[in-house]
XYZ file of C-alpha atoms in Angstrom:
514
model
C 5.107 -24.874 16.185
C 2.535 -22.348 15.084
C -0.318 -22.123 17.522
C -3.815 -21.517 16.087
C -6.756 -20.981 18.451
C -10.492 -20.335 17.864
C -11.615 -17.055 16.477
C -15.082 -15.612 16.985
C -16.367 -13.714 14.112
C -19.316 -11.391 13.592
C -21.122 -11.663 10.302
C -22.351 -8.606 8.570
C -26.042 -8.379 9.294
C -29.002 -7.654 7.153
C -31.057 -9.674 4.675
C -30.317 -10.059 1.068
C -33.056 -8.825 -1.089
C -33.326 -11.491 -3.774
C -35.258 -11.235 -6.974
C -36.913 -14.318 -8.390
C -36.967 -13.822 -12.070
C -34.173 -14.841 -14.512
C -32.200 -11.973 -16.111
C -32.928 -8.560 -14.731
C -35.721 -7.736 -12.416
C -36.234 -4.272 -10.825
C -37.838 -3.948 -7.364
C -38.985 -0.910 -5.448
C -36.476 1.156 -3.455
C -34.975 -1.021 -0.639
C -32.103 -1.018 1.698
C -28.701 -2.129 0.395
C -28.480 -5.828 -0.490
C -26.253 -6.343 2.524
C -25.657 -3.937 5.355
C -22.181 -2.853 6.236
C -20.385 0.321 5.754
C -17.171 1.421 3.980
C -13.918 1.557 5.992
C -10.564 3.310 5.449
C -10.029 6.096 3.016
C -13.317 5.226 1.197
C -14.977 6.897 4.106
C -13.389 10.245 3.277
C -14.224 12.850 0.621
C -17.953 12.494 1.370
C -17.905 8.761 1.978
C -18.829 5.725 -0.145
C -22.383 4.237 0.018
C -22.784 2.760 -3.514
C -26.377 2.179 -4.495
C -27.882 2.433 -1.026
C -31.394 3.704 -1.041
C -32.100 2.894 -4.572
C -33.692 0.037 -6.463
C -32.282 -3.513 -6.161
C -31.632 -5.533 -9.453
C -30.931 -9.245 -9.837
C -28.610 -10.186 -12.716
C -27.198 -13.414 -13.851
C -25.129 -12.267 -16.895
C -22.839 -9.377 -17.867
C -25.410 -8.162 -20.356
C -27.937 -8.099 -17.502
C -25.664 -5.956 -15.467
C -25.209 -3.522 -18.294
C -28.934 -3.433 -18.890
C -29.509 -2.629 -15.319
C -27.145 0.347 -15.518
C -28.728 1.561 -18.871
C -32.335 1.274 -17.404
C -31.693 3.891 -14.702
C -33.373 7.238 -14.925
C -29.907 8.947 -14.815
C -26.213 8.022 -14.585
C -26.222 8.875 -10.844
C -29.617 7.154 -9.822
C -28.696 4.874 -6.879
C -28.717 1.137 -7.876
C -27.715 -2.137 -6.263
C -27.068 -5.006 -8.588
C -27.177 -8.498 -7.023
C -25.156 -10.978 -9.109
C -25.442 -14.758 -9.083
C -23.831 -17.190 -11.454
C -20.940 -16.977 -13.954
C -20.401 -13.856 -15.886
C -18.283 -14.352 -19.034
C -17.539 -13.125 -22.620
C -20.326 -15.178 -24.005
C -23.001 -13.450 -21.895
C -21.535 -9.914 -21.665
C -22.658 -7.685 -24.481
C -22.668 -3.902 -24.927
C -25.873 -2.194 -24.039
C -26.674 1.412 -24.906
C -28.649 4.045 -23.034
C -28.603 7.562 -21.691
C -27.481 6.546 -18.244
C -24.642 4.206 -19.280
C -21.548 3.646 -21.385
C -20.841 -0.012 -21.613
C -18.622 -2.273 -23.814
C -18.619 -5.958 -24.688
C -16.198 -8.279 -23.051
C -15.866 -6.264 -19.700
C -18.202 -5.092 -17.056
C -17.927 -1.354 -17.645
C -18.780 1.178 -14.907
C -18.044 4.195 -16.908
C -19.166 7.800 -16.381
C -21.529 6.694 -13.664
C -21.932 6.874 -9.883
C -23.907 5.461 -6.953
C -23.742 1.786 -7.727
C -23.281 -1.429 -5.796
C -22.396 -4.846 -7.268
C -22.689 -7.646 -4.843
C -22.551 -11.439 -5.235
C -25.450 -13.325 -3.735
C -26.942 -16.854 -3.402
C -24.564 -19.485 -4.843
C -21.925 -16.693 -5.671
C -20.795 -14.554 -8.447
C -17.822 -15.417 -10.723
C -16.471 -13.124 -13.320
C -14.551 -15.643 -15.364
C -11.784 -14.281 -17.682
C -13.684 -10.941 -17.665
C -12.635 -7.890 -15.713
C -14.524 -5.062 -14.024
C -13.497 -1.561 -15.321
C -14.168 1.628 -13.556
C -13.600 4.840 -15.491
C -14.841 8.371 -14.630
C -16.900 6.820 -11.862
C -17.574 7.601 -8.189
C -19.301 6.162 -5.185
C -18.930 2.505 -6.259
C -19.188 -0.536 -3.986
C -18.114 -4.081 -5.138
C -18.578 -6.891 -2.688
C -18.518 -10.704 -2.535
C -17.483 -11.595 -6.065
C -14.654 -13.581 -7.609
C -12.757 -12.270 -10.641
C -10.392 -14.788 -12.126
C -8.042 -15.299 -15.106
C -8.359 -11.924 -16.780
C -5.909 -11.605 -19.583
C -4.227 -8.750 -21.601
C -2.805 -11.100 -24.199
C -3.814 -14.469 -25.596
C -7.522 -15.239 -25.807
C -9.920 -14.071 -24.617
C -8.748 -10.619 -23.326
C -10.460 -8.231 -21.063
C -9.912 -4.997 -19.188
C -6.142 -4.725 -20.150
C -5.516 -7.834 -18.018
C -6.665 -6.256 -14.760
C -9.125 -8.142 -12.590
C -10.361 -4.830 -11.278
C -9.032 -1.651 -12.877
C -9.761 2.044 -12.136
C -8.684 5.044 -14.122
C -9.527 8.577 -15.128
C -11.041 10.501 -12.352
C -12.413 7.580 -10.238
C -12.981 8.327 -6.560
C -14.725 6.868 -3.519
C -14.656 3.083 -4.235
C -15.072 0.324 -1.602
C -14.094 -3.215 -2.731
C -14.766 -5.700 0.011
C -14.713 -9.461 0.381
C -13.673 -10.217 -3.200
C -11.339 -12.916 -4.560
C -9.031 -11.780 -7.295
C -6.795 -14.480 -8.892
C -4.811 -15.252 -11.956
C -2.878 -18.347 -13.105
C 0.554 -16.808 -13.771
C 2.314 -13.622 -14.677
C 2.863 -11.354 -17.673
C 4.474 -14.009 -19.703
C 1.189 -15.959 -19.357
C -0.915 -13.051 -20.448
C -1.951 -11.572 -17.174
C -1.449 -8.112 -15.645
C -2.494 -6.600 -12.192
C -5.230 -7.810 -9.945
C -6.128 -4.450 -8.540
C -4.891 -1.392 -10.441
C -5.568 2.327 -9.989
C -4.320 5.078 -12.112
C -4.988 8.549 -13.790
C -6.451 10.244 -10.777
C -7.939 7.478 -8.838
C -8.512 8.506 -5.158
C -10.299 7.525 -1.970
C -10.366 3.785 -2.345
C -10.532 0.874 0.177
C -9.735 -2.785 -0.464
C -10.824 -4.963 2.568
C -11.225 -8.587 3.559
C -10.116 -9.807 0.117
C -7.914 -12.460 -1.347
C -5.350 -11.761 -4.133
C -3.279 -14.724 -5.403
C -1.384 -16.443 -7.991
C -0.241 -13.485 -10.049
C 2.839 -11.812 -11.161
C 1.450 -8.423 -10.114
C -0.798 -7.708 -7.151
C -1.592 -4.098 -8.289
C -0.442 -0.602 -8.650
C -1.337 2.940 -7.720
C 0.016 5.030 -10.594
C 0.876 3.786 -13.993
C 4.163 5.492 -14.290
C 6.613 7.793 -12.473
C 4.702 10.786 -13.810
C 1.251 9.475 -12.905
C 1.377 10.818 -9.345
C -2.229 12.074 -8.891
C -3.576 8.887 -7.280
C -3.661 7.957 -3.644
C -5.454 7.833 -0.349
C -5.943 4.046 -0.509
C -6.558 1.686 2.328
C -5.693 -2.075 2.226
C -6.775 -3.952 5.358
C -7.470 -7.618 6.279
C -6.426 -8.877 2.844
C -4.412 -11.929 2.030
C -1.830 -11.697 -0.691
C -0.632 -15.168 -1.778
C 1.916 -16.305 -4.319
C 2.421 -12.837 -5.826
C 5.692 -11.839 -7.535
C 5.464 -8.133 -6.841
C 3.346 -5.073 -6.413
C 1.440 -5.603 -3.198
C 1.062 -2.794 -4.195
C 3.426 -0.633 -6.272
C 2.734 2.855 -5.015
C 3.828 5.805 -7.211
C 3.376 9.019 -5.314
C 0.333 9.420 -3.109
C -0.499 7.898 0.299
C -1.589 4.424 1.303
C -2.433 2.612 4.599
C -1.742 -1.077 4.929
C -2.951 -2.733 8.097
C -3.836 -6.307 9.242
C -2.878 -7.835 5.924
C -1.332 -11.320 5.561
C 1.331 -11.528 2.911
C 2.424 -15.074 2.051
C 5.008 -15.988 -0.622
C 5.787 -12.583 -2.055
C 8.402 -13.941 -4.480
C 10.309 -10.955 -5.596
C 9.052 -7.818 -3.750
C 6.037 -6.512 -1.843
C 4.994 -3.054 -0.951
C 7.005 -0.925 -3.333
C 6.819 2.773 -2.197
C 8.565 4.956 -4.733
C 8.543 8.401 -6.471
C 7.670 10.211 -3.247
C 4.896 7.891 -2.095
C 4.145 7.478 1.536
C 3.023 4.082 2.976
C 1.850 3.561 6.462
C 2.308 -0.197 7.252
C 0.789 -1.326 10.597
C 0.332 -4.666 12.200
C 0.777 -6.850 9.116
C 2.004 -10.397 8.993
C 4.709 -11.083 6.307
C 5.478 -14.751 5.801
C 7.855 -16.809 3.619
C 8.662 -13.871 1.405
C 11.360 -11.592 -0.003
C 11.906 -7.824 0.174
C 8.296 -7.176 1.495
C 8.731 -3.412 1.854
C 11.037 -0.789 0.303
C 11.753 1.106 -2.903
C 12.532 -1.240 -5.706
C 13.528 -0.966 -9.447
C 13.968 2.727 -9.418
C 16.321 5.356 -7.898
C 13.242 7.627 -7.039
C 12.729 7.112 -3.311
C 9.503 6.357 -1.584
C 8.957 6.401 2.169
C 7.200 4.418 4.932
C 6.072 4.537 8.563
C 6.151 1.034 10.076
C 4.766 -0.299 13.449
C 3.807 -3.576 14.896
C 4.491 -5.854 11.934
C 5.694 -9.448 12.108
C 8.321 -10.774 9.605
C 8.243 -14.516 9.518
C 10.974 -16.065 7.345
C 11.502 -12.929 5.294
C 14.772 -12.384 3.385
C 16.112 -9.140 2.206
C 18.435 -8.297 -0.690
C 21.430 -5.995 -0.519
C 20.946 -2.202 -1.124
C 21.914 -0.732 -4.406
C 21.334 2.269 -6.630
C 17.840 1.056 -7.607
C 17.155 -1.285 -4.754
C 16.437 0.049 -1.270
C 14.784 -2.624 0.853
C 13.531 -1.448 4.273
C 14.912 -4.491 6.108
C 16.258 -6.464 7.677
C 15.306 -4.134 10.482
C 12.558 -1.982 9.003
C 12.410 1.558 10.389
C 10.184 4.501 9.628
C 11.588 7.177 7.446
C 8.429 9.392 7.369
C 5.175 9.956 9.231
C 1.661 9.448 7.857
C -1.377 10.728 9.645
C -4.558 8.667 9.313
C -7.738 10.680 9.247
C -10.237 7.858 9.970
C -10.974 5.620 13.003
C -9.791 1.995 12.698
C -9.117 -0.782 15.176
C -5.887 -2.866 14.755
C -5.750 -6.599 15.390
C -2.487 -7.857 16.739
C -0.148 -8.764 13.884
C 0.405 -12.237 15.284
C -3.302 -12.890 15.088
C -3.626 -11.676 11.419
C -3.166 -15.058 9.636
C -5.990 -16.615 11.730
C -8.323 -13.616 11.297
C -7.783 -13.219 7.573
C -7.944 -16.936 6.837
C -11.545 -17.021 8.307
C -12.852 -13.722 6.916
C -11.168 -12.711 3.688
C -12.480 -13.480 0.194
C -15.782 -14.062 -1.483
C -18.131 -16.568 -0.055
C -17.163 -15.944 3.564
C -20.498 -14.527 4.521
C -19.125 -11.071 4.698
C -17.651 -11.970 8.094
C -15.247 -9.484 9.801
C -12.952 -9.581 12.827
C -14.512 -8.839 16.137
C -11.231 -8.226 17.860
C -10.885 -11.767 19.294
C -8.153 -13.844 17.725
C -5.242 -16.170 18.292
C -1.577 -15.593 17.797
C 0.651 -17.338 15.245
C 4.327 -17.760 16.257
C 6.900 -17.054 13.601
C 9.062 -19.981 12.616
C 12.069 -17.940 11.772
C 13.449 -14.542 12.352
C 14.079 -12.081 9.425
C 17.367 -12.720 7.683
C 19.464 -10.818 5.238
C 20.578 -12.225 1.980
C 24.254 -12.214 1.125
C 25.504 -9.043 -0.479
C 27.973 -6.234 -0.093
C 27.484 -3.884 2.936
C 28.225 -0.221 2.373
C 30.381 0.971 5.240
C 31.802 4.438 5.964
C 35.373 5.319 6.312
C 35.898 6.984 9.661
C 38.630 9.492 10.348
C 39.814 10.674 13.687
C 39.531 14.354 12.958
C 36.941 16.567 11.519
C 37.154 17.488 7.813
C 38.556 20.803 6.894
C 36.765 23.519 4.965
C 33.353 25.142 5.341
C 30.526 23.403 7.280
C 27.952 23.387 4.438
C 25.141 22.831 6.928
C 25.489 26.411 8.204
C 23.922 27.809 5.020
C 21.143 25.221 4.684
C 17.882 24.374 6.285
C 17.339 21.309 8.310
C 14.532 18.887 9.021
C 14.328 17.316 12.454
C 11.582 17.349 15.044
C 10.650 20.624 13.405
C 11.748 22.569 10.456
C 13.905 25.731 10.515
C 16.402 27.522 8.310
C 19.919 28.736 8.795
C 22.018 27.061 11.512
C 19.270 25.350 13.596
C 16.819 22.525 13.524
C 14.492 22.234 16.523
C 16.317 24.110 19.286
C 19.779 23.379 18.110
C 22.493 26.125 18.007
C 25.598 25.615 16.163
C 28.690 24.842 18.387
C 26.499 24.339 21.476
C 26.524 20.732 22.593
C 23.937 21.317 25.195
C 21.275 21.923 22.388
C 20.245 19.006 20.241
C 17.567 17.274 18.135
C 15.970 14.089 19.292
C 13.405 11.719 17.569
C 10.224 10.771 19.399
C 11.655 7.351 20.188
C 14.926 5.404 19.754
C 15.023 5.881 15.916
C 14.365 8.692 13.484
C 15.883 10.856 10.823
C 17.289 14.376 10.585
C 18.210 16.021 7.203
C 20.160 18.913 5.790
C 18.741 20.513 2.625
C 19.984 23.119 0.278
C 18.193 25.460 -2.252
C 20.447 24.162 -5.109
C 22.428 20.991 -5.759
C 25.455 20.857 -3.522
C 28.489 18.384 -3.554
C 29.055 16.566 -0.330
C 31.632 13.939 0.646
C 31.640 13.814 4.431
C 29.524 14.382 7.422
C 30.178 14.829 11.223
C 27.576 13.629 13.729
C 28.203 14.843 17.370
C 26.005 13.792 20.227
C 24.874 16.169 22.999
C 26.885 16.570 26.244
C 26.430 13.597 28.513
C 24.774 11.476 25.733
C 27.856 9.962 24.024
C 27.487 6.395 22.905
C 23.672 6.330 22.619
C 23.451 6.277 18.865
C 23.795 2.857 17.520
C 23.258 1.839 13.896
C 22.566 4.373 11.199
C 22.449 5.112 7.474
C 23.394 8.244 5.475
C 20.983 8.629 2.517
C 20.905 10.772 -0.580
C 17.464 12.073 0.197
C 16.803 12.947 -3.440
C 17.065 9.344 -4.540
C 16.976 7.148 -1.431
C 20.363 5.880 -2.237
C 22.496 4.774 0.793
C 25.707 6.608 0.804
C 27.087 5.002 4.068
C 26.043 2.865 6.924
C 27.578 2.067 10.286
C 27.292 2.650 14.045
C 28.082 5.367 16.478
C 28.695 9.103 16.123
C 31.744 10.647 14.497
C 33.139 11.492 11.119
C 31.658 9.763 8.121
C 33.006 9.843 4.555
C 31.465 8.533 1.324
C 31.793 9.106 -2.414
C 31.458 12.696 -3.372
C 27.735 13.196 -4.273
C 25.796 16.136 -5.652
C 22.408 16.409 -4.047
C 19.759 18.813 -2.623
C 19.154 16.878 0.601
C 21.062 14.522 2.776
C 19.540 12.441 5.658
C 21.092 10.913 8.692
C 18.816 8.051 9.601
C 19.145 6.459 13.096
C 17.983 2.830 12.772
C 19.157 1.628 16.268
C 20.164 3.180 19.648
C 20.478 2.329 23.323
C 18.193 5.080 24.398
C 16.924 8.357 22.998
C 19.462 9.754 20.635
C 20.563 13.454 20.911
C 22.145 14.842 17.852
C 23.882 18.089 18.730
C 25.792 18.598 15.386
C 25.085 17.442 11.856
C 27.898 19.002 9.791
C 28.474 18.375 6.112
C 31.607 19.096 4.047
C 32.536 19.037 0.404
């Protein structure tokens, strides 16, 4: 049985400055409509403050939002727009002016900076109408609901994205929002939270994303790799088919999120992307982390996560799930301060704080644990295993002419303090798992490897995988040191990934042969 206890929350403090007139009313310079500061990557690159210190505007229609933007002295004049009521196509028209560039049928934050949009009073709902950021910076969006935005059918808005960012957007904080659809692409919907074309330094916090085929993406294609530095924390993803998010290149940090019913795949790190995945709770889902639908590998660092009734598919050429026992295959340094809730507490914390209309409440660090109902399981499928041979392969050890990556990087015959032929020297990971690679300056054909443990450390290495590090493809998997053979493969880098061991592994030799 899942235990749920009381949680104490702290509400974001500060008064909401409310205008009294209908439409748009400008007041004198005031504090931000609600206090609270950005978190995560939005704090970097100069920080994200939105319209703090500028005028406060009350708007009840999309046209009024546009009018407020266009009435500023300049495109970078700080402005807070308090929104109450339903914004839709019927009340969202284009407004022209020297400090704006708007369009009908979408709330357009284009070629502007220093703006906050925040829902107040009875709440703000953007119904079938998206919010589009383009060539914009220092933007804050809080306490709003965006629902049922379509890219096909009628009406359409914002390419089908609830919130979409593209073309040189940077420093954006989206907080306590609810983004939802009523189906997938076949029903006319696209992503809930999309970033592309050089979008950087973004945080999505305390938000709900639900009932969509696509949660969101970072990078629109395998060539759109200039995006990144995005933080996702204390969000609830519910009934999403995939992309929570899809990360192409760049770096993202996911912590303290609750993922429920991810139907096909979840965090999809690919094309060299790096995801740091800390203290999240994954529940009733499939393939919640890995590289999917491509042979271009992505990477992840994992710690403290809970996998509650999660299933994993078999590995293949274009399918590399991180489970059933997810292990880190990269490291990601986080430049900002943050406090982690225990993963088992995340469902309780997020249920009480995330989404619009929750009073901008946040976790105060006090929470209750939820006990998983089931352990992670692996779905049926073929397991790739190596063919072990009792003797070392003949021929030239190709590792001698290559560089290697272990606890440090070096060329020639060493990695770390390793010397070829000396079993007293070895590479070790920081813990019981880790990866060591051999890389060449040009493509090299390899069909076998020899792993030898240091003197006195035999039998410590447990489960492992051998990867084509160029693509992420698993060439072989098994347990224990020794000789490993696999189909002859031409590659630039090969990785021996230790996924389990009885202590600290000590790899004295990583030989490779044609």
